[in-house]
Amino acid sequence: MKALCWQGKEKIRCEEVPDPEIQDGRDAIIRVTSCAICGSDLHLYGGFVPGMKHGDVMGHETMGEVVAVGKDNKKLKVGDRVVVPFTISCGDCEFCKRQLFSLCEVSNPAGAEQAKTTGYPTAGLFGYTHMYGGFPGGQAEYLRVPFADVGPIKVPEGLTDDQVLFLSDIFPTGWMAAENADIKPGHTVLVFGCGPVGQFAIRSAFMMGAERVIAIDEVEERLAMAEAGGAETIDFSAVKGELQDEILARTNGRGPDSVIEAVGLESHGSGSLIEKTQEAVAGKMERAYALNQAIVACRPGGTISLPGVFVGGVPVMMGAFVGKGLTLKTGQTHVQRYLEPLMRKIEAGEIDPSFLITHKIRLEDGPDMYKTFQEKKDGCVKIVINP
């Protein structure tokens, strides 16, 4: 089959690789009908995340049609249309029983090695380094799904791939980011980053009762999309002076009740004093500009939600964080927890996630589109691949 494979920093190739096979009785094999390139894939593409090997199949946002089912899988049958969560979870361990699916103790075969760095194992992930199990990803014609009696959700009749594909990751991720922000009716929420997760966080915040959402980015197309979702926007590249002064002016000096940092380790600075201090101390490998600006921006006693991805250690403004009595909530998304309720919102017409799609391509176009996405060219916000 064809698949998009990692071949080193900023090198993705469309190659022929072996077809997946059933390896366990709970497995399923799907024929991929739609998959997507995620912002987290760009961290791999840019060489920021260790643990990738030449030839690894990329991708963790995937859906398709079941073509084979393991003997112990009673949930799925051949012909089912399913969306596959990016987290691989057993459903039986203590964390899965508590619906903390991304913390599954069982699904990551590299868990013992991972624990040497993180203290404990966490769930395996599709297409996301050998620290998370080395599972082949879904930017391919076919995908093997372990624990397929736990993860995938069947797609109701009448819904298109474009409407439900993002249940695999970014819609639940944006929803959990808003949930972690502890939003109350009447709150003002500040969102750093108007990429795909930020877009869903904006819409989720409004669905949870936020009165105002202020979104920060510098990419014109992303800012326009955020405004279409009801957000007020700030183009940080156009701000004269300190960004914090602009945030205070927008909130009558009070500041936001919650801040969602949807950027992570590759954030770009606005020329602030925070940014200059970090560059002097730690350089630019993992750029925590957005996280530190979020800490400064959040009002005292507020909550910061961090869906943005980090890998190692970064300099954090802990003095401001502690001094202001802030709360921080983070974590890989517990996707399976949100699949049913978010599917119902799509069915009810409360949201149509297809608004996000700006480009649709074939697998063969993938290597070029990774570069386009990384460079934010051609109005690219979200790429869907139809193998």
CSV table of C-alpha atoms in Angstrom, one decimal:
chain,number,residue,atom,x,y,z
A,1,MET,CA,0.0,0.0,0.0
A,2,LYS,CA,1.0,3.7,-0.3
A,3,ALA,CA,1.8,5.7,2.8
A,4,LEU,CA,3.4,8.9,3.8
A,5,CYS,CA,6.7,8.0,5.5
A,6,TRP,CA,9.1,10.1,7.7
A,7,GLN,CA,12.7,10.1,6.2
A,8,GLY,CA,14.3,12.7,8.4
A,9,LYS,CA,13.9,16.4,9.3
A,10,GLU,CA,11.6,18.0,6.7
A,11,LYS,CA,11.6,14.9,4.6
A,12,ILE,CA,8.3,13.1,3.9
A,13,ARG,CA,7.9,10.6,1.1
A,14,CYS,CA,5.0,8.7,-0.4
A,15,GLU,CA,6.2,5.1,-0.5
A,16,GLU,CA,5.1,1.6,-0.9
A,17,VAL,CA,5.0,-0.3,2.5
A,18,PRO,CA,3.6,-3.7,3.5
A,19,ASP,CA,-0.2,-3.9,4.1
A,20,PRO,CA,-1.2,-4.2,7.7
A,21,GLU,CA,-2.4,-7.5,9.1
A,22,ILE,CA,-4.4,-8.6,12.1
A,23,GLN,CA,-2.0,-9.3,14.9
A,24,ASP,CA,-4.4,-9.6,17.9
A,25,GLY,CA,-7.9,-10.9,18.3
A,26,ARG,CA,-9.1,-7.3,19.2
A,27,ASP,CA,-7.6,-5.7,16.1
A,28,ALA,CA,-9.4,-4.3,13.1
A,29,ILE,CA,-8.0,-3.2,9.7
A,30,ILE,CA,-9.6,-0.2,8.0
A,31,ARG,CA,-9.4,1.0,4.5
A,32,VAL,CA,-8.6,4.7,5.0
A,33,THR,CA,-11.2,7.0,3.3
A,34,SER,CA,-10.0,10.2,4.9
A,35,CYS,CA,-7.0,11.3,7.0
A,36,ALA,CA,-5.5,14.6,7.8
A,37,ILE,CA,-2.2,16.4,8.6
A,38,CYS,CA,-2.1,17.7,12.1
A,39,GLY,CA,-0.1,20.5,13.6
A,40,SER,CA,1.5,17.9,15.9
A,41,ASP,CA,2.8,16.1,12.7
A,42,LEU,CA,4.7,19.3,11.9
A,43,HIS,CA,6.6,18.9,15.2
A,44,LEU,CA,7.8,15.5,13.8
A,45,TYR,CA,8.4,17.0,10.3
A,46,GLY,CA,10.5,19.8,11.9
A,47,GLY,CA,12.6,17.3,13.8
A,48,PHE,CA,11.5,18.6,17.3
A,49,VAL,CA,10.4,15.2,18.7
A,50,PRO,CA,12.9,12.4,19.3
A,51,GLY,CA,12.1,8.7,18.6
A,52,MET,CA,11.3,8.7,14.9
A,53,LYS,CA,12.8,6.2,12.6
A,54,HIS,CA,13.3,6.3,8.8
A,55,GLY,CA,10.3,4.8,7.1
A,56,ASP,CA,7.8,5.4,10.0
A,57,VAL,CA,4.3,5.9,8.7
A,58,MET,CA,2.9,9.3,9.7
A,59,GLY,CA,-0.6,10.4,10.8
A,60,HIS,CA,-3.0,10.1,13.6
A,61,GLU,CA,-6.2,11.6,12.3
A,62,THR,CA,-7.9,8.8,10.4
A,63,MET,CA,-11.2,7.3,9.5
A,64,GLY,CA,-12.4,4.6,7.1
A,65,GLU,CA,-14.2,1.4,6.4
A,66,VAL,CA,-13.5,-1.8,8.3
A,67,VAL,CA,-12.2,-4.5,6.0
A,68,ALA,CA,-11.0,-7.1,8.6
A,69,VAL,CA,-11.8,-7.8,12.2
A,70,GLY,CA,-10.0,-9.9,14.8
A,71,LYS,CA,-11.7,-13.0,16.3
A,72,ASP,CA,-12.2,-11.4,19.7
A,73,ASN,CA,-13.6,-8.1,18.5
A,74,LYS,CA,-17.4,-8.2,18.9
A,75,LYS,CA,-17.9,-4.4,18.4
A,76,LEU,CA,-17.1,-4.0,14.8
A,77,LYS,CA,-17.9,-5.8,11.6
A,78,VAL,CA,-16.7,-5.6,8.0
A,79,GLY,CA,-18.3,-2.7,6.3
A,80,ASP,CA,-18.6,-0.4,9.3
A,81,ARG,CA,-17.6,3.2,8.8
A,82,VAL,CA,-15.5,4.4,11.8
A,83,VAL,CA,-13.5,7.3,13.1
A,84,VAL,CA,-10.3,6.2,14.9
A,85,PRO,CA,-9.1,8.1,18.0
A,86,PHE,CA,-5.4,9.0,17.9
A,87,THR,CA,-5.0,7.5,21.4
A,88,ILE,CA,-4.7,3.7,21.6
A,89,SER,CA,-6.4,2.5,24.8
A,90,CYS,CA,-7.1,-0.9,26.3
A,91,GLY,CA,-10.3,-0.1,28.0
A,92,ASP,CA,-9.5,-2.3,31.0
A,93,CYS,CA,-6.7,-0.7,33.0
A,94,GLU,CA,-7.3,1.6,36.0
A,95,PHE,CA,-6.9,4.8,33.9
A,96,CYS,CA,-9.2,3.6,31.1
A,97,LYS,CA,-11.9,2.7,33.7
A,98,ARG,CA,-11.6,6.3,34.9
A,99,GLN,CA,-12.0,7.5,31.3
A,100,LEU,CA,-8.4,8.9,31.3
A,101,PHE,CA,-7.8,7.1,28.1
A,102,SER,CA,-4.6,8.9,27.1
A,103,LEU,CA,-3.0,7.6,30.3
A,104,CYS,CA,-3.6,3.9,29.4
A,105,GLU,CA,-1.1,1.7,31.2
A,106,VAL,CA,-1.2,-1.1,28.7
A,107,SER,CA,-1.3,0.0,25.1
A,108,ASN,CA,2.2,1.4,24.7
A,109,PRO,CA,4.8,-1.4,24.2
A,110,ALA,CA,7.5,1.1,24.8
A,111,GLY,CA,6.0,2.1,28.1
A,112,ALA,CA,8.9,0.9,30.3
A,113,GLU,CA,11.4,2.9,28.3
A,114,GLN,CA,9.1,5.9,28.3
A,115,ALA,CA,8.8,5.7,32.1
A,116,LYS,CA,12.5,6.3,32.4
A,117,THR,CA,11.9,9.8,31.2
A,118,THR,CA,8.3,10.6,32.3
A,119,GLY,CA,8.1,8.4,35.5
A,120,TYR,CA,5.2,6.3,34.2
A,121,PRO,CA,4.0,4.9,30.8
A,122,THR,CA,1.1,6.5,28.9
A,123,ALA,CA,-1.0,5.4,26.0
A,124,GLY,CA,0.3,4.4,22.6
A,125,LEU,CA,-0.3,6.8,19.8
A,126,PHE,CA,-0.7,6.3,16.1
A,127,GLY,CA,2.2,7.6,14.0
A,128,TYR,CA,3.9,9.5,16.8
A,129,THR,CA,7.4,8.2,17.5
A,130,HIS,CA,8.7,5.0,19.1
A,131,MET,CA,8.4,6.5,22.6
A,132,TYR,CA,4.6,6.1,22.1
A,133,GLY,CA,4.9,2.6,20.7
A,134,GLY,CA,6.0,3.1,17.1
A,135,PHE,CA,2.5,2.3,15.8
A,136,PRO,CA,2.2,3.0,12.0
A,137,GLY,CA,0.0,6.0,11.4
A,138,GLY,CA,-3.0,6.5,9.2
A,139,GLN,CA,-1.7,8.7,6.4
A,140,ALA,CA,-1.9,5.5,4.3
A,141,GLU,CA,-4.3,3.4,2.3
A,142,TYR,CA,-4.9,1.0,5.2
A,143,LEU,CA,-4.4,1.1,9.0
A,144,ARG,CA,-4.3,-1.6,11.7
A,145,VAL,CA,-6.2,-0.5,14.8
A,146,PRO,CA,-5.2,-2.2,18.0
A,147,PHE,CA,-7.9,-2.5,20.8
A,148,ALA,CA,-10.4,-1.7,18.1
A,149,ASP,CA,-13.3,-2.8,20.3
A,150,VAL,CA,-12.5,0.2,22.5
A,151,GLY,CA,-11.5,3.1,20.3
A,152,PRO,CA,-13.3,3.6,17.0
A,153,ILE,CA,-16.8,5.1,16.9
A,154,LYS,CA,-19.2,4.1,14.2
A,155,VAL,CA,-20.4,6.9,11.9
A,156,PRO,CA,-24.2,7.3,11.7
A,157,GLU,CA,-25.9,7.3,8.3
A,158,GLY,CA,-26.1,10.6,6.6
A,159,LEU,CA,-22.8,12.1,7.9
A,160,THR,CA,-19.9,12.7,5.6
A,161,ASP,CA,-16.2,12.0,6.2
A,162,ASP,CA,-15.6,15.8,6.3
A,163,GLN,CA,-18.1,16.3,9.1
A,164,VAL,CA,-16.7,13.6,11.4
A,165,LEU,CA,-13.0,13.1,10.6
A,166,PHE,CA,-11.9,15.6,13.2
A,167,LEU,CA,-13.4,13.5,16.0
A,168,SER,CA,-10.2,11.5,15.7
A,169,ASP,CA,-8.2,14.3,17.4
A,170,ILE,CA,-8.7,18.0,17.0
A,171,PHE,CA,-12.4,18.5,17.8
A,172,PRO,CA,-12.1,16.5,21.1
A,173,THR,CA,-8.8,18.2,21.8
A,174,GLY,CA,-10.3,21.7,21.4
A,175,TRP,CA,-13.3,20.6,23.5
A,176,MET,CA,-11.1,19.2,26.3
A,177,ALA,CA,-9.0,22.4,26.1
A,178,ALA,CA,-12.1,24.5,26.7
A,179,GLU,CA,-13.3,22.0,29.4
A,180,ASN,CA,-10.0,22.3,31.2
A,181,ALA,CA,-10.3,26.1,31.1
A,182,ASP,CA,-13.1,26.0,33.7
A,183,ILE,CA,-15.3,28.3,31.7
A,184,LYS,CA,-18.3,29.8,33.5
A,185,PRO,CA,-21.2,31.7,31.9
A,186,GLY,CA,-20.1,35.3,31.4
A,187,HIS,CA,-16.4,34.5,31.3
A,188,THR,CA,-13.9,36.0,28.9
A,189,VAL,CA,-11.5,33.4,27.4
A,190,LEU,CA,-8.3,34.2,25.7
A,191,VAL,CA,-7.0,31.7,23.1
A,192,PHE,CA,-3.4,31.8,21.9
A,193,GLY,CA,-3.1,30.2,18.5
A,194,CYS,CA,-5.9,30.0,15.8
A,195,GLY,CA,-4.7,26.8,14.2
A,196,PRO,CA,-7.1,23.8,14.0
A,197,VAL,CA,-7.1,23.1,17.8
A,198,GLY,CA,-7.5,26.8,18.6
A,199,GLN,CA,-10.5,27.0,16.2
A,200,PHE,CA,-12.3,24.2,17.9
A,201,ALA,CA,-11.4,25.6,21.3
A,202,ILE,CA,-13.0,28.9,20.3
A,203,ARG,CA,-16.3,27.3,19.3
A,204,SER,CA,-16.2,24.9,22.3
A,205,ALA,CA,-15.7,27.8,24.7
A,206,PHE,CA,-18.9,29.5,23.3
A,207,MET,CA,-20.8,26.3,23.6
A,208,MET,CA,-19.7,26.1,27.3
A,209,GLY,CA,-21.1,29.6,28.0
A,210,ALA,CA,-18.2,32.0,27.5
A,211,GLU,CA,-19.4,35.5,26.9
A,212,ARG,CA,-16.3,36.6,25.0
A,213,VAL,CA,-13.5,34.8,23.3
A,214,ILE,CA,-10.4,36.8,22.2
A,215,ALA,CA,-8.1,34.9,19.9
A,216,ILE,CA,-4.4,35.8,19.1
A,217,ASP,CA,-2.5,34.8,15.9
A,218,GLU,CA,-0.7,36.5,13.1
A,219,VAL,CA,-2.0,34.5,10.1
A,220,GLU,CA,-4.7,36.3,8.2
A,221,GLU,CA,-6.7,33.2,7.2
A,222,ARG,CA,-6.7,31.8,10.8
A,223,LEU,CA,-7.8,35.1,12.2
A,224,ALA,CA,-10.6,35.4,9.7
A,225,MET,CA,-11.8,31.9,10.6
A,226,ALA,CA,-11.7,32.7,14.3
A,227,GLU,CA,-13.8,35.8,13.7
A,228,ALA,CA,-16.3,33.6,11.7
A,229,GLY,CA,-16.5,31.5,14.9
A,230,GLY,CA,-17.5,34.5,17.0
A,231,ALA,CA,-14.1,35.5,18.4
A,232,GLU,CA,-12.6,38.9,18.7
A,233,THR,CA,-9.0,38.8,17.3
A,234,ILE,CA,-5.6,40.3,17.9
A,235,ASP,CA,-2.9,40.1,15.2
A,236,PHE,CA,0.1,40.0,17.5
A,237,SER,CA,2.5,41.0,14.7
A,238,ALA,CA,0.6,44.3,14.3
A,239,VAL,CA,0.6,45.2,18.0
A,240,LYS,CA,2.6,48.2,18.8
A,241,GLY,CA,4.3,47.8,22.2
A,242,GLU,CA,3.7,45.0,24.6
A,243,LEU,CA,1.1,42.4,23.8
A,244,GLN,CA,0.0,42.4,27.5
A,245,ASP,CA,-1.0,46.1,27.2
A,246,GLU,CA,-3.3,45.2,24.3
A,247,ILE,CA,-4.9,42.4,26.2
A,248,LEU,CA,-5.5,44.6,29.2
A,249,ALA,CA,-7.0,47.3,27.0
A,250,ARG,CA,-9.4,44.8,25.4
A,251,THR,CA,-10.6,43.6,28.9
A,252,ASN,CA,-10.9,46.9,30.7
A,253,GLY,CA,-7.8,46.1,32.7
A,254,ARG,CA,-9.3,42.9,34.2
A,255,GLY,CA,-7.7,40.3,32.0
A,256,PRO,CA,-9.2,37.0,30.8
A,257,ASP,CA,-10.7,34.6,33.2
A,258,SER,CA,-9.2,31.7,31.3
A,259,VAL,CA,-6.4,31.3,28.8
A,260,ILE,CA,-6.1,28.4,26.3
A,261,GLU,CA,-2.6,28.0,25.0
A,262,ALA,CA,-3.1,26.1,21.7
A,263,VAL,CA,0.4,26.6,20.2
A,264,GLY,CA,3.0,24.6,22.1
A,265,LEU,CA,6.7,24.2,21.5
A,266,GLU,CA,6.9,26.1,18.2
A,267,SER,CA,5.4,29.4,19.1
A,268,HIS,CA,6.6,32.6,17.6
A,269,GLY,CA,7.3,35.6,19.7
A,270,SER,CA,5.9,39.1,19.5
A,271,GLY,CA,9.2,40.8,20.5
A,272,SER,CA,8.2,41.0,24.1
A,273,LEU,CA,10.5,41.2,27.1
A,274,ILE,CA,9.4,37.6,28.0
A,275,GLU,CA,10.6,36.3,24.6
A,276,LYS,CA,14.0,38.2,24.8
A,277,THR,CA,14.6,36.8,28.3
A,278,GLN,CA,13.9,33.2,27.2
A,279,GLU,CA,16.2,33.4,24.1
A,280,ALA,CA,19.0,34.7,26.3
A,281,VAL,CA,18.6,31.8,28.8
A,282,ALA,CA,17.5,28.8,26.8
A,283,GLY,CA,17.8,29.5,23.1
A,284,LYS,CA,15.0,28.6,20.6
A,285,MET,CA,14.6,24.8,20.4
A,286,GLU,CA,11.3,24.6,22.3
A,287,ARG,CA,9.8,28.0,22.2
A,288,ALA,CA,7.5,28.6,25.2
A,289,TYR,CA,6.7,32.2,24.3
A,290,ALA,CA,3.0,31.6,24.1
A,291,LEU,CA,2.9,29.6,27.4
A,292,ASN,CA,4.8,32.4,29.2
A,293,GLN,CA,2.6,35.1,27.6
A,294,ALA,CA,-0.5,33.1,28.7
A,295,ILE,CA,0.8,33.1,32.3
A,296,VAL,CA,1.3,36.8,32.2
A,297,ALA,CA,-2.1,37.4,30.5
A,298,CYS,CA,-4.3,35.4,32.8
A,299,ARG,CA,-6.0,37.3,35.6
A,300,PRO,CA,-5.1,36.4,39.2
A,301,GLY,CA,-6.9,33.3,40.3
A,302,GLY,CA,-7.6,32.3,36.7
A,303,THR,CA,-7.1,29.0,34.8
A,304,ILE,CA,-4.6,28.2,32.0
A,305,SER,CA,-5.5,25.2,29.7
A,306,LEU,CA,-2.6,23.8,27.7
A,307,PRO,CA,-3.4,21.5,24.8
A,308,GLY,CA,-0.2,22.7,23.1
A,309,VAL,CA,2.5,20.0,22.7
A,310,PHE,CA,5.8,20.2,24.6
A,311,VAL,CA,8.5,17.5,24.6
A,312,GLY,CA,11.2,18.4,27.1
A,313,GLY,CA,12.0,21.2,29.6
A,314,VAL,CA,11.3,24.8,28.9
A,315,PRO,CA,11.8,28.0,30.9
A,316,VAL,CA,8.5,28.9,32.6
A,317,MET,CA,7.5,32.1,34.4
A,318,MET,CA,6.8,30.1,37.6
A,319,GLY,CA,7.1,33.2,39.8
A,320,ALA,CA,4.2,34.9,38.0
A,321,PHE,CA,2.2,31.6,37.9
A,322,VAL,CA,2.5,31.0,41.7
A,323,GLY,CA,2.2,34.7,42.7
A,324,LYS,CA,-1.1,35.0,40.8
A,325,GLY,CA,-2.5,31.8,42.2
A,326,LEU,CA,-3.2,30.3,38.7
A,327,THR,CA,-4.4,26.8,37.9
A,328,LEU,CA,-2.8,24.8,35.0
A,329,LYS,CA,-4.6,21.9,33.3
A,330,THR,CA,-2.9,19.9,30.6
A,331,GLY,CA,-2.8,16.5,28.9
A,332,GLN,CA,-3.1,14.4,25.8
A,333,THR,CA,-6.8,14.2,24.9
A,334,HIS,CA,-8.9,11.4,26.3
A,335,VAL,CA,-10.6,11.1,22.9
A,336,GLN,CA,-12.8,8.1,23.6
A,337,ARG,CA,-14.5,10.0,26.5
A,338,TYR,CA,-15.8,12.7,24.1
A,339,LEU,CA,-16.7,10.7,20.9
A,340,GLU,CA,-20.4,10.0,21.7
A,341,PRO,CA,-21.3,13.5,23.0
A,342,LEU,CA,-19.5,15.3,20.2
A,343,MET,CA,-20.9,13.1,17.6
A,344,ARG,CA,-24.4,14.0,18.9
A,345,LYS,CA,-23.6,17.7,18.5
A,346,ILE,CA,-22.6,17.1,14.9
A,347,GLU,CA,-25.8,15.1,14.3
A,348,ALA,CA,-27.9,17.9,15.9
A,349,GLY,CA,-26.3,20.5,13.7
A,350,GLU,CA,-24.7,22.4,16.6
A,351,ILE,CA,-21.4,22.4,14.8
A,352,ASP,CA,-20.2,21.3,11.4
A,353,PRO,CA,-16.4,20.6,11.7
A,354,SER,CA,-15.9,20.7,8.0
A,355,PHE,CA,-15.6,24.5,8.2
A,356,LEU,CA,-11.9,23.9,9.0
A,357,ILE,CA,-10.9,22.3,5.7
A,358,THR,CA,-9.0,24.4,3.3
A,359,HIS,CA,-7.2,21.8,1.2
A,360,LYS,CA,-8.1,18.3,0.0
A,361,ILE,CA,-5.3,16.2,-1.6
A,362,ARG,CA,-4.2,12.7,-2.6
A,363,LEU,CA,-1.4,10.8,-0.7
A,364,GLU,CA,1.0,11.5,-3.5
A,365,ASP,CA,0.6,15.3,-2.8
A,366,GLY,CA,1.4,14.8,0.9
A,367,PRO,CA,5.1,15.7,0.9
A,368,ASP,CA,4.6,19.0,-0.8
A,369,MET,CA,1.6,19.9,1.4
A,370,TYR,CA,3.6,19.2,4.6
A,371,LYS,CA,5.9,22.1,3.4
A,372,THR,CA,2.9,24.3,2.5
A,373,PHE,CA,1.3,23.7,5.9
A,374,GLN,CA,4.5,24.3,7.8
A,375,GLU,CA,5.0,27.6,6.0
A,376,LYS,CA,1.3,28.6,6.3
A,377,LYS,CA,1.2,29.4,2.6
A,378,ASP,CA,-1.8,29.3,0.1
A,379,GLY,CA,-4.3,30.0,2.9
A,380,CYS,CA,-3.6,26.6,4.4
A,381,VAL,CA,-5.3,25.9,7.7
A,382,LYS,CA,-6.3,22.2,7.5
A,383,ILE,CA,-5.4,19.5,4.9
A,384,VAL,CA,-7.5,16.4,4.4
A,385,ILE,CA,-6.1,13.5,2.4
A,386,ASN,CA,-8.3,11.1,0.5
A,387,PRO,CA,-6.1,8.1,-0.3
